[in-house]
Every structure is written in C-alpha cells, then in structure tokens.
Coordinates of C-alpha atoms and ligand atoms in Angstrom, one line a residue:
M1 CA 72.0 -19.9 -218.7
S2 CA 70.1 -23.0 -219.5
K3 CA 71.3 -24.3 -215.8
L4 CA 69.4 -21.1 -214.5
L5 CA 66.2 -21.8 -216.5
L6 CA 66.2 -25.4 -215.5
L7 CA 66.4 -24.2 -212.1
L8 CA 64.0 -21.8 -212.3
A9 CA 61.7 -24.4 -214.2
F10 CA 62.1 -26.9 -211.2
T11 CA 61.5 -24.2 -208.6
S12 CA 58.2 -23.0 -210.0
A13 CA 57.2 -26.7 -210.9
F14 CA 57.7 -27.4 -207.1
M15 CA 56.0 -24.3 -206.0
V16 CA 52.8 -25.3 -207.9
L17 CA 53.0 -28.9 -206.7
S18 CA 53.2 -27.5 -203.0
A19 CA 50.6 -24.9 -203.6
S20 CA 48.1 -27.5 -204.7
A21 CA 48.9 -30.1 -202.1
G22 CA 46.0 -30.3 -199.7
N23 CA 46.0 -29.1 -196.0
V24 CA 46.1 -32.2 -193.5
V25 CA 45.2 -30.6 -190.1
C26 CA 46.3 -32.7 -187.3
Y27 CA 44.7 -32.2 -183.8
F28 CA 47.3 -32.9 -181.0
A29 CA 45.5 -33.8 -177.7
S30 CA 48.0 -32.9 -174.8
W31 CA 46.2 -35.2 -172.3
T32 CA 47.2 -38.3 -174.3
I33 CA 50.6 -38.2 -172.6
Y34 CA 48.7 -39.8 -169.5
R35 CA 47.3 -42.8 -171.3
P36 CA 48.8 -46.5 -170.4
D37 CA 51.1 -48.6 -172.0
N38 CA 50.9 -48.5 -176.0
G39 CA 47.9 -45.8 -175.7
K40 CA 50.6 -43.2 -174.2
F41 CA 51.2 -40.6 -176.9
T42 CA 53.6 -37.7 -176.5
A43 CA 54.6 -34.9 -179.1
L44 CA 57.7 -37.0 -180.0
D45 CA 55.1 -39.6 -181.4
V46 CA 53.9 -37.2 -184.1
D47 CA 55.0 -37.8 -187.6
P48 CA 56.0 -34.3 -188.7
N49 CA 55.5 -35.6 -192.3
L50 CA 51.9 -36.6 -192.4
C51 CA 50.6 -33.1 -191.5
T52 CA 50.7 -29.7 -192.9
H53 CA 49.4 -28.3 -189.6
I54 CA 49.4 -29.5 -185.9
L55 CA 47.0 -27.9 -183.4
Y56 CA 48.0 -28.0 -180.1
A57 CA 44.8 -29.0 -178.2
F58 CA 43.7 -27.1 -175.9
V59 CA 44.6 -23.8 -174.0
G60 CA 41.4 -22.3 -172.2
L61 CA 40.0 -18.7 -172.0
R62 CA 39.1 -16.5 -168.9
E63 CA 36.3 -14.2 -168.7
D64 CA 38.8 -11.3 -168.8
G65 CA 40.2 -12.4 -172.2
T66 CA 43.4 -14.0 -171.0
V67 CA 44.9 -17.3 -171.8
S68 CA 44.6 -20.0 -169.3
V69 CA 47.1 -23.0 -169.3
L70 CA 44.8 -26.2 -168.7
D71 CA 47.9 -28.5 -167.9
D72 CA 50.8 -26.6 -166.9
W73 CA 52.8 -29.7 -165.8
E74 CA 52.0 -31.2 -169.2
L75 CA 52.9 -28.0 -170.8
T76 CA 56.2 -26.9 -169.3
G77 CA 57.1 -29.6 -166.5
L78 CA 57.3 -32.4 -169.5
D79 CA 58.5 -29.8 -171.9
E80 CA 56.2 -31.0 -174.6
M81 CA 55.5 -27.6 -175.9
N82 CA 59.4 -27.4 -176.8
H83 CA 59.2 -31.1 -178.0
L84 CA 56.0 -30.1 -180.3
M85 CA 58.0 -27.2 -181.6
S86 CA 61.2 -29.4 -182.2
L87 CA 59.1 -31.2 -185.2
K88 CA 59.8 -28.2 -187.3
E89 CA 63.6 -29.3 -187.7
Q90 CA 62.0 -32.5 -189.5
N91 CA 59.7 -30.8 -191.8
P92 CA 60.5 -26.6 -192.2
N93 CA 57.1 -26.2 -193.8
L94 CA 55.1 -27.4 -191.0
K95 CA 52.8 -25.1 -189.0
I96 CA 52.2 -25.6 -185.3
I97 CA 49.1 -23.6 -184.2
L98 CA 47.6 -23.1 -180.9
S99 CA 44.1 -24.3 -180.4
M100 CA 41.8 -22.8 -177.7
G101 CA 38.6 -24.0 -176.6
G102 CA 37.1 -27.5 -176.9
W103 CA 33.8 -29.1 -175.6
N104 CA 35.0 -28.9 -171.8
E105 CA 35.6 -25.2 -172.0
G106 CA 31.6 -24.9 -172.5
S107 CA 30.4 -21.6 -174.0
Y108 CA 29.6 -19.3 -171.4
K109 CA 33.3 -17.5 -171.2
Y110 CA 33.5 -17.0 -175.1
S111 CA 30.2 -15.3 -175.0
Q112 CA 31.1 -13.1 -172.3
V113 CA 34.3 -12.1 -174.0
A114 CA 33.1 -11.8 -177.4
R115 CA 30.5 -9.2 -176.7
N116 CA 32.6 -6.6 -175.1
A117 CA 35.1 -4.8 -177.2
N118 CA 37.6 -4.4 -174.4
T119 CA 37.5 -8.0 -173.5
R120 CA 37.7 -9.0 -177.2
A121 CA 41.0 -6.6 -177.5
A122 CA 42.6 -8.2 -174.3
M123 CA 41.7 -11.7 -176.0
V124 CA 43.4 -10.6 -179.3
Q125 CA 46.5 -9.5 -177.3
A126 CA 46.6 -12.3 -175.0
V127 CA 46.7 -14.9 -178.0
L128 CA 49.4 -13.1 -179.6
D129 CA 51.6 -12.8 -176.6
F130 CA 51.0 -16.6 -176.0
I131 CA 51.8 -17.4 -179.8
D132 CA 54.9 -15.1 -179.2
L133 CA 56.2 -16.9 -176.2
Y134 CA 56.3 -20.5 -177.7
G135 CA 56.6 -19.5 -181.3
F136 CA 53.3 -20.6 -182.9
D137 CA 52.4 -20.3 -186.5
G138 CA 48.7 -19.4 -185.7
F139 CA 45.5 -19.6 -183.7
D140 CA 42.6 -21.9 -183.9
L141 CA 39.3 -21.2 -182.1
D142 CA 37.3 -24.1 -180.9
W143 CA 33.9 -22.1 -179.3
E144 CA 31.5 -25.0 -179.1
Y145 CA 29.3 -23.2 -179.7
P146 CA 28.1 -19.6 -180.4
C147 CA 24.4 -19.0 -179.1
Q148 CA 24.4 -22.6 -177.2
R149 CA 25.5 -24.2 -174.2
G150 CA 25.4 -21.1 -171.9
G151 CA 25.8 -18.3 -174.9
E152 CA 22.9 -16.2 -176.2
D153 CA 21.7 -15.2 -179.5
I154 CA 24.1 -12.3 -179.8
D155 CA 27.0 -14.5 -180.3
K156 CA 26.3 -15.2 -183.9
A157 CA 27.0 -11.7 -184.7
N158 CA 30.1 -11.2 -182.2
F159 CA 31.8 -14.7 -183.2
V160 CA 32.3 -13.0 -186.8
T161 CA 33.5 -9.8 -185.1
L162 CA 36.0 -11.6 -182.9
L163 CA 37.1 -13.6 -185.5
G164 CA 37.4 -10.5 -187.7
E165 CA 39.7 -8.8 -184.9
L166 CA 41.8 -12.0 -184.2
K167 CA 42.4 -12.3 -188.1
S168 CA 43.5 -9.0 -188.8
A169 CA 45.9 -9.0 -186.1
L170 CA 47.1 -12.5 -186.8
N171 CA 47.7 -12.1 -190.5
A172 CA 49.5 -8.9 -190.2
K173 CA 52.1 -11.0 -188.5
G174 CA 52.0 -13.7 -190.9
L175 CA 50.2 -16.1 -188.9
I176 CA 47.0 -17.8 -189.8
L177 CA 43.5 -18.2 -188.2
S178 CA 41.5 -21.3 -188.2
A179 CA 38.3 -22.5 -186.3
A180 CA 36.4 -25.8 -185.5
V181 CA 33.1 -25.5 -186.6
S182 CA 30.0 -27.9 -186.0
G183 CA 28.9 -30.0 -189.0
G184 CA 25.4 -30.4 -187.8
I185 CA 22.9 -28.2 -189.5
A186 CA 20.6 -27.6 -186.8
S187 CA 23.6 -26.5 -185.0
C188 CA 25.0 -24.4 -187.4
K189 CA 21.7 -22.5 -187.9
L190 CA 21.6 -21.6 -184.4
S191 CA 25.4 -20.6 -184.3
Y192 CA 27.0 -19.4 -187.4
D193 CA 26.7 -16.5 -189.9
I194 CA 28.4 -18.7 -192.5
P195 CA 29.5 -15.9 -195.1
G196 CA 31.0 -14.0 -192.0
V197 CA 32.7 -16.8 -190.6
S198 CA 34.0 -18.0 -193.7
E199 CA 35.3 -14.5 -194.8
N200 CA 37.2 -14.1 -191.3
L201 CA 39.0 -17.4 -191.2
D202 CA 41.9 -18.6 -193.0
M203 CA 40.7 -22.5 -192.6
I204 CA 37.2 -23.8 -191.6
N205 CA 37.6 -27.2 -190.0
V206 CA 34.1 -28.7 -190.3
M207 CA 33.3 -31.5 -187.5
V208 CA 31.4 -33.7 -189.7
Y209 CA 31.4 -36.2 -186.9
D210 CA 29.8 -37.1 -183.6
F211 CA 26.3 -37.1 -185.3
H212 CA 25.5 -40.1 -182.9
G213 CA 26.8 -41.7 -179.8
A214 CA 26.2 -42.9 -176.3
F215 CA 24.3 -39.4 -175.7
E216 CA 21.4 -41.1 -177.4
S217 CA 19.7 -44.3 -176.8
F218 CA 19.7 -46.3 -180.1
V219 CA 22.1 -47.2 -182.7
G220 CA 23.7 -44.8 -184.9
H221 CA 27.0 -44.4 -186.7
Y222 CA 29.2 -41.4 -185.6
A223 CA 30.2 -40.0 -188.7
P224 CA 28.3 -41.7 -191.7
L225 CA 29.2 -40.4 -195.3
Y226 CA 25.7 -40.5 -196.4
A227 CA 22.3 -41.1 -195.1
S228 CA 20.6 -44.7 -194.5
S229 CA 17.2 -45.7 -195.9
L230 CA 16.5 -46.1 -192.4
D231 CA 16.9 -42.3 -191.8
V232 CA 13.3 -41.1 -192.4
T233 CA 12.9 -37.6 -190.8
D234 CA 14.2 -34.5 -192.3
E235 CA 16.9 -34.1 -189.6
Q236 CA 18.0 -37.9 -189.5
K237 CA 18.6 -37.5 -193.2
T238 CA 21.0 -34.2 -192.3
L239 CA 23.0 -36.2 -189.7
N240 CA 25.9 -37.1 -192.2
V241 CA 29.2 -36.1 -193.4
A242 CA 28.2 -35.3 -197.2
A243 CA 25.2 -33.3 -195.9
G244 CA 27.0 -31.2 -193.2
I245 CA 29.7 -30.1 -195.6
Q246 CA 27.2 -29.6 -198.5
Y247 CA 25.3 -27.1 -196.0
W248 CA 28.4 -25.1 -195.5
L249 CA 29.0 -25.0 -199.4
D250 CA 25.3 -24.0 -200.0
E251 CA 25.4 -21.3 -197.4
G252 CA 28.5 -19.7 -198.9
A253 CA 31.5 -20.9 -197.3
D254 CA 34.8 -20.8 -199.5
P255 CA 35.4 -24.5 -200.4
Q256 CA 39.1 -23.8 -200.4
K257 CA 38.9 -22.9 -196.8
I258 CA 37.2 -25.9 -195.6
N259 CA 38.9 -29.0 -194.2
I260 CA 36.7 -32.1 -193.9
G261 CA 36.8 -33.4 -190.3
L262 CA 37.6 -36.8 -190.0
G263 CA 38.0 -39.0 -186.7
T264 CA 40.6 -41.8 -185.9
Y265 CA 38.2 -43.2 -183.4
G266 CA 34.6 -44.5 -182.9
R267 CA 31.5 -44.5 -180.8
G268 CA 29.7 -47.6 -179.5
F269 CA 26.8 -48.8 -177.7
S270 CA 25.7 -52.0 -175.5
L271 CA 22.7 -53.2 -177.4
A272 CA 19.6 -53.8 -175.4
D273 CA 18.8 -56.9 -177.6
P274 CA 22.1 -58.4 -179.2
N275 CA 19.9 -60.0 -181.9
N276 CA 18.9 -56.6 -183.0
S277 CA 22.1 -54.4 -184.4
S278 CA 20.3 -52.2 -186.9
L279 CA 20.2 -48.7 -187.1
Y280 CA 17.7 -47.3 -184.3
A281 CA 17.6 -50.3 -182.3
G282 CA 17.6 -49.9 -178.7
T283 CA 20.8 -49.4 -176.5
Y284 CA 21.3 -49.1 -172.7
G285 CA 24.5 -47.0 -172.8
G286 CA 27.7 -46.8 -174.3
S287 CA 30.2 -49.5 -175.5
E288 CA 32.8 -50.8 -172.8
A289 CA 35.7 -48.4 -172.5
G290 CA 38.9 -49.1 -174.3
P291 CA 42.0 -50.1 -172.3
Y292 CA 43.8 -46.4 -173.7
T293 CA 41.1 -44.1 -174.0
R294 CA 39.1 -45.4 -171.1
E295 CA 36.0 -43.7 -171.7
M296 CA 32.5 -45.5 -172.0
G297 CA 30.9 -45.3 -175.7
V298 CA 34.1 -43.9 -177.3
I299 CA 36.9 -46.1 -179.0
G300 CA 40.2 -45.4 -180.7
Y301 CA 41.0 -46.8 -184.1
N302 CA 44.5 -48.3 -182.3
E303 CA 42.0 -50.0 -180.0
I304 CA 39.7 -51.2 -182.5
C305 CA 42.6 -52.6 -184.8
E306 CA 43.8 -54.7 -181.7
L307 CA 40.6 -56.5 -181.0
D308 CA 40.5 -60.1 -181.7
S309 CA 38.7 -62.2 -184.2
D310 CA 35.2 -62.6 -182.2
W311 CA 34.2 -59.5 -183.7
D312 CA 31.9 -59.3 -187.0
Y313 CA 32.8 -56.7 -189.5
T314 CA 30.0 -54.9 -191.3
W315 CA 30.1 -52.5 -194.1
D316 CA 27.1 -50.5 -194.4
D317 CA 26.6 -49.8 -198.3
E318 CA 24.3 -46.9 -198.0
Q319 CA 26.3 -44.9 -195.2
Q320 CA 29.6 -46.0 -196.6
V321 CA 31.2 -46.7 -193.1
P322 CA 31.9 -49.8 -191.1
H323 CA 30.8 -51.0 -187.6
I324 CA 31.8 -54.4 -185.8
Q325 CA 29.8 -56.3 -183.3
N326 CA 30.5 -59.0 -180.7
G327 CA 27.6 -59.8 -178.6
N328 CA 26.1 -56.7 -177.2
Q329 CA 28.8 -54.8 -178.2
W330 CA 28.5 -52.2 -181.5
L331 CA 31.5 -50.2 -182.5
G332 CA 30.8 -47.7 -185.5
F333 CA 34.1 -46.2 -186.5
D334 CA 36.2 -44.9 -189.6
D335 CA 38.7 -47.5 -191.3
Q336 CA 41.3 -46.9 -194.3
K337 CA 38.4 -47.9 -196.7
S338 CA 35.8 -45.1 -195.4
I339 CA 38.4 -42.5 -194.9
Q340 CA 39.4 -43.0 -198.6
L341 CA 35.7 -42.3 -199.8
K342 CA 35.5 -39.5 -197.2
I343 CA 38.6 -38.0 -198.9
E344 CA 37.5 -38.9 -202.6
F345 CA 34.0 -36.9 -201.5
A346 CA 36.3 -33.9 -200.4
N347 CA 38.3 -33.9 -203.8
S348 CA 34.9 -33.9 -205.6
K349 CA 34.0 -30.8 -203.7
N350 CA 37.3 -29.2 -204.1
L351 CA 38.0 -28.5 -200.4
G352 CA 41.0 -27.3 -199.0
G353 CA 41.9 -30.6 -197.4
A354 CA 41.1 -32.7 -194.2
M355 CA 41.3 -31.9 -190.4
V356 CA 42.0 -35.0 -188.4
W357 CA 40.6 -35.4 -185.0
S358 CA 43.1 -36.7 -183.4
L359 CA 46.8 -38.2 -183.8
D360 CA 47.0 -40.2 -180.7
T361 CA 44.2 -42.8 -181.6
D362 CA 45.4 -43.6 -185.2
D363 CA 47.7 -46.9 -185.0
F364 CA 50.7 -44.4 -184.5
R365 CA 52.9 -47.6 -183.5
G366 CA 51.8 -49.6 -186.4
L367 CA 50.7 -52.6 -184.2
C368 CA 48.1 -53.7 -186.5
G369 CA 50.1 -54.8 -189.6
N370 CA 49.1 -51.7 -191.9
G371 CA 52.5 -49.9 -190.8
P372 CA 52.4 -46.8 -188.4
Y373 CA 49.7 -44.1 -188.8
P374 CA 47.3 -46.2 -191.4
I375 CA 44.7 -43.6 -191.1
L376 CA 46.7 -40.6 -191.7
N377 CA 48.8 -42.2 -194.7
T378 CA 45.5 -42.9 -196.3
I379 CA 44.4 -39.3 -196.0
N380 CA 47.8 -38.4 -197.4
Q381 CA 47.6 -40.9 -200.4
Y382 CA 44.1 -39.6 -201.6
L383 CA 43.8 -36.2 -201.0
N384 CA 44.5 -34.2 -204.1
Ligands
LIG401 C1 18.7 -64.2 -180.1 O1 18.6 -65.2 -181.0 C2 18.9 -66.5 -180.5 C3 18.8 -67.3 -182.0 O2 17.3 -67.2 -182.4 C4 17.9 -66.9 -179.7 O3 18.8 -68.0 -179.1 C5 18.5 -65.8 -178.3 O4 17.5 -66.1 -177.1 C6 18.1 -64.4 -178.7 N1 18.5 -63.7 -177.6 C7 17.8 -62.6 -177.2 C8 18.2 -61.7 -176.0 O5 16.8 -62.2 -177.5
LIG402 C1 15.1 -53.7 -184.4 O1 14.7 -52.4 -183.7 C2 14.3 -51.8 -184.6 C3 14.1 -50.3 -184.0 O2 13.5 -50.2 -182.7 C4 12.9 -52.3 -184.9 O3 12.2 -51.1 -186.1 C5 13.2 -53.5 -185.6 O4 12.1 -54.0 -186.1 C6 13.9 -54.3 -185.0 N1 14.2 -55.6 -185.6 C7 14.3 -56.8 -185.0 C8 14.5 -58.0 -185.9 O5 13.8 -57.2 -184.1

C-alpha cells in the first residue's frame, strides 16, 4: 500500500510540475534547408527537448479555402515532414503544429475566405484533412494581418468567427489552435477584437519584434524590451516588447494564453554617418547580407556570433537590448542577456510562455562557444 501511495504522490507531483512548465513554441521555417554550409537547417537539426511545440512554417491558403503546399520538394521530396514527425520518438510530449500564412502570403486570400461561411467551412475541413494526413497536433494561423495589406474592415469580426469555427473543430479532436498576432499597438487596433481573439485561441503568439528595420531610414532596434528616452512621440514610446504585451493584457487577453515573441535574429542598417550610431540617426539601407540568411537588413544570431572582434558591443541600458557596430554597419539583436530579461518580464506578467522565431538562426550547431542552442537554452532556463 505504501508503494502505491508513493507512486501516486510521485505521479501527482510530476503532473503539477509538467502542468506548470511554460510553453516554448518554436517556429521551424521550412526553407532554411536550402541555406549554405553551417547555415543549412533541417528537421533533424531540431532539438526536440528544447521546445514544447514546433510550428511547421508555412503552408498557404487558396481562395476556395483549400490548403496549398508552398514547397512540395521540401515537404515530400526531401521527406522533411516525416523527419519532423519522427522527433516525437525522442520527446513523446512534443506537439507538432501546422502553421499557415506568414508575411509573404499577404492578407487578401484570408480576407476572402473568412467573409463567407462556405469557404470558412471548406478551410476548416481542408485543415483537418491536412492535419490528419501527416499527424499534426494542431493548427496555427499567421494571417498578417486582418483589415490590412489587402484585407478590409470586416476582417476584424470575420477573423474571430473563423478562429471560433477552427477551434471547435480542432478541440473536438483533441487538437489545439494558435495564431501569430501583431505586437504593434497601432496594428492591433486595426486588426483585432482582442477579447474575441483570446476567447477563440488556445495560444496567442504575440510578435513583439520587427518594430524597426531597414524598411525605415533611421537607426532603431528591432525588438527593444522598453522605450528609450530618445523615443518622444506617443507612437515611438509604444514600439517595444513591454508596451505590446501590456496592450494585449489591458485589452483583455488571457495572460496564460499569451506567448511572448522572441527572435533568434536581428535587423541592421548601413549608417549614413558612421560617427552617428544613435537611435534615429540616418541610414541609407539595410546592413550587408549574412552568409546564411543572405538578406540585406536581416542577420541571424548564428551569423552575429561568428563575427570577428572588430565589432563594438553596446548594451542599451534603457531599452535593455544589445547592438554591435563596425564602421557603417549597425546590428540590433537579442543575446542571452536580453532574452533572459524578456523571459523574466514574461514571468512577471504570468504569461503562458514564449514563442521563438525561429530555430534555424540560434547557434544550433554550438559553434560560438556556448554550446548548441544558447538562445533556446536561456529561454528554457529562465521560463517559469
Ligand atoms: C568621423 O569622425 C572622425 C574623427 O572625429 C573624423 O576623422 C571622420 O572624418 C568622421 N567621419 C565622417 C564620415 O564624418
Ligand atoms: C545623430 O543623429 C541624430 C538624428 O538625426 C541627431 O539628432 C544627432 O544630433 C546626431 N548626433 C551627432 C553627434 O551628430
């Protein structure tokens, strides 16, 4: 009898532990398999014990509500979907989620499908069929964004209706529904009925990043935790992680459903005057492309950590984030220190966990001296 009691006590203690463990929601960006050299990232490079959820990004949507596979060669030709699913053999608690949308998908098709009951029903069925085919554990919708970029005002209500129909169909089969939502307050005001969105999602992944970047012509950090004293207008003061999360909370989102969005990357500029690298100093475009991500203005943490000692590191005490500079090149990013502070902020707000964009630009090979996945390990270490 005492053995049984001991077993029960042990089991319930373990259940409490696992129930209180925070979500670590990791995006797997399928196109990273084509990167060169040490930047190449495949499903078999994922560490299945550092994430509670892996979100396969992305599939697309057609105007009739059906699912479109954006890269069939990657998905089936290279057998990546089966490789991804095989990660569950190493971590049976791991949830693998199908993610639809993303920036490049635009908003128009989502707006069209969401406004009509028939196409909404077709989408729900197509999503369930696709999930069933590969054995996913849920669905993630990255519509960027309702009412914007080709959408219309009625999207705000239709988004909630669509989420509600997806959620009842998914939850009935034991599957979960999440969405990536904007962390910019002006954008949120346009796009979301926040109580309705919160009610109809199991997880809300708030993208509190990309506040600044090469789409502007002045220096700014892509994801400051707090405002700078150089932020003077009301809008400038809201373009940071703390303000974005606080907005979702103040508007009535369930804190336990919110995952704070974190980046394993940064955004950079070519300074107009190398002698002036202060916030809001002029720029003439994005920073030079990195060897793996190969895109001007964007840089992976794995590319930053491989840079030589010619770069000067600055910690911004107000914004609580780092940047580095070399000549006219300025890169704002997150390191282990700023990630720890963002996680501690999330803990202080009693959030459900963290979402990470994305696995492929952490130092996943451990080439920079802090072991594999330093960013993801920091998240796991500090998250309540
Ligand atoms: C930057 O400052 C240095 C030292 O004051 C000066 O020699 C250089 O000409 C300046 N560069 C530019 C682009 O103004
Ligand atoms: C740097 O640029 C900012 C923004 O244009 C300006 O306000 C500031 O005076 C400049 N600082 C220097 C040292 O030139």
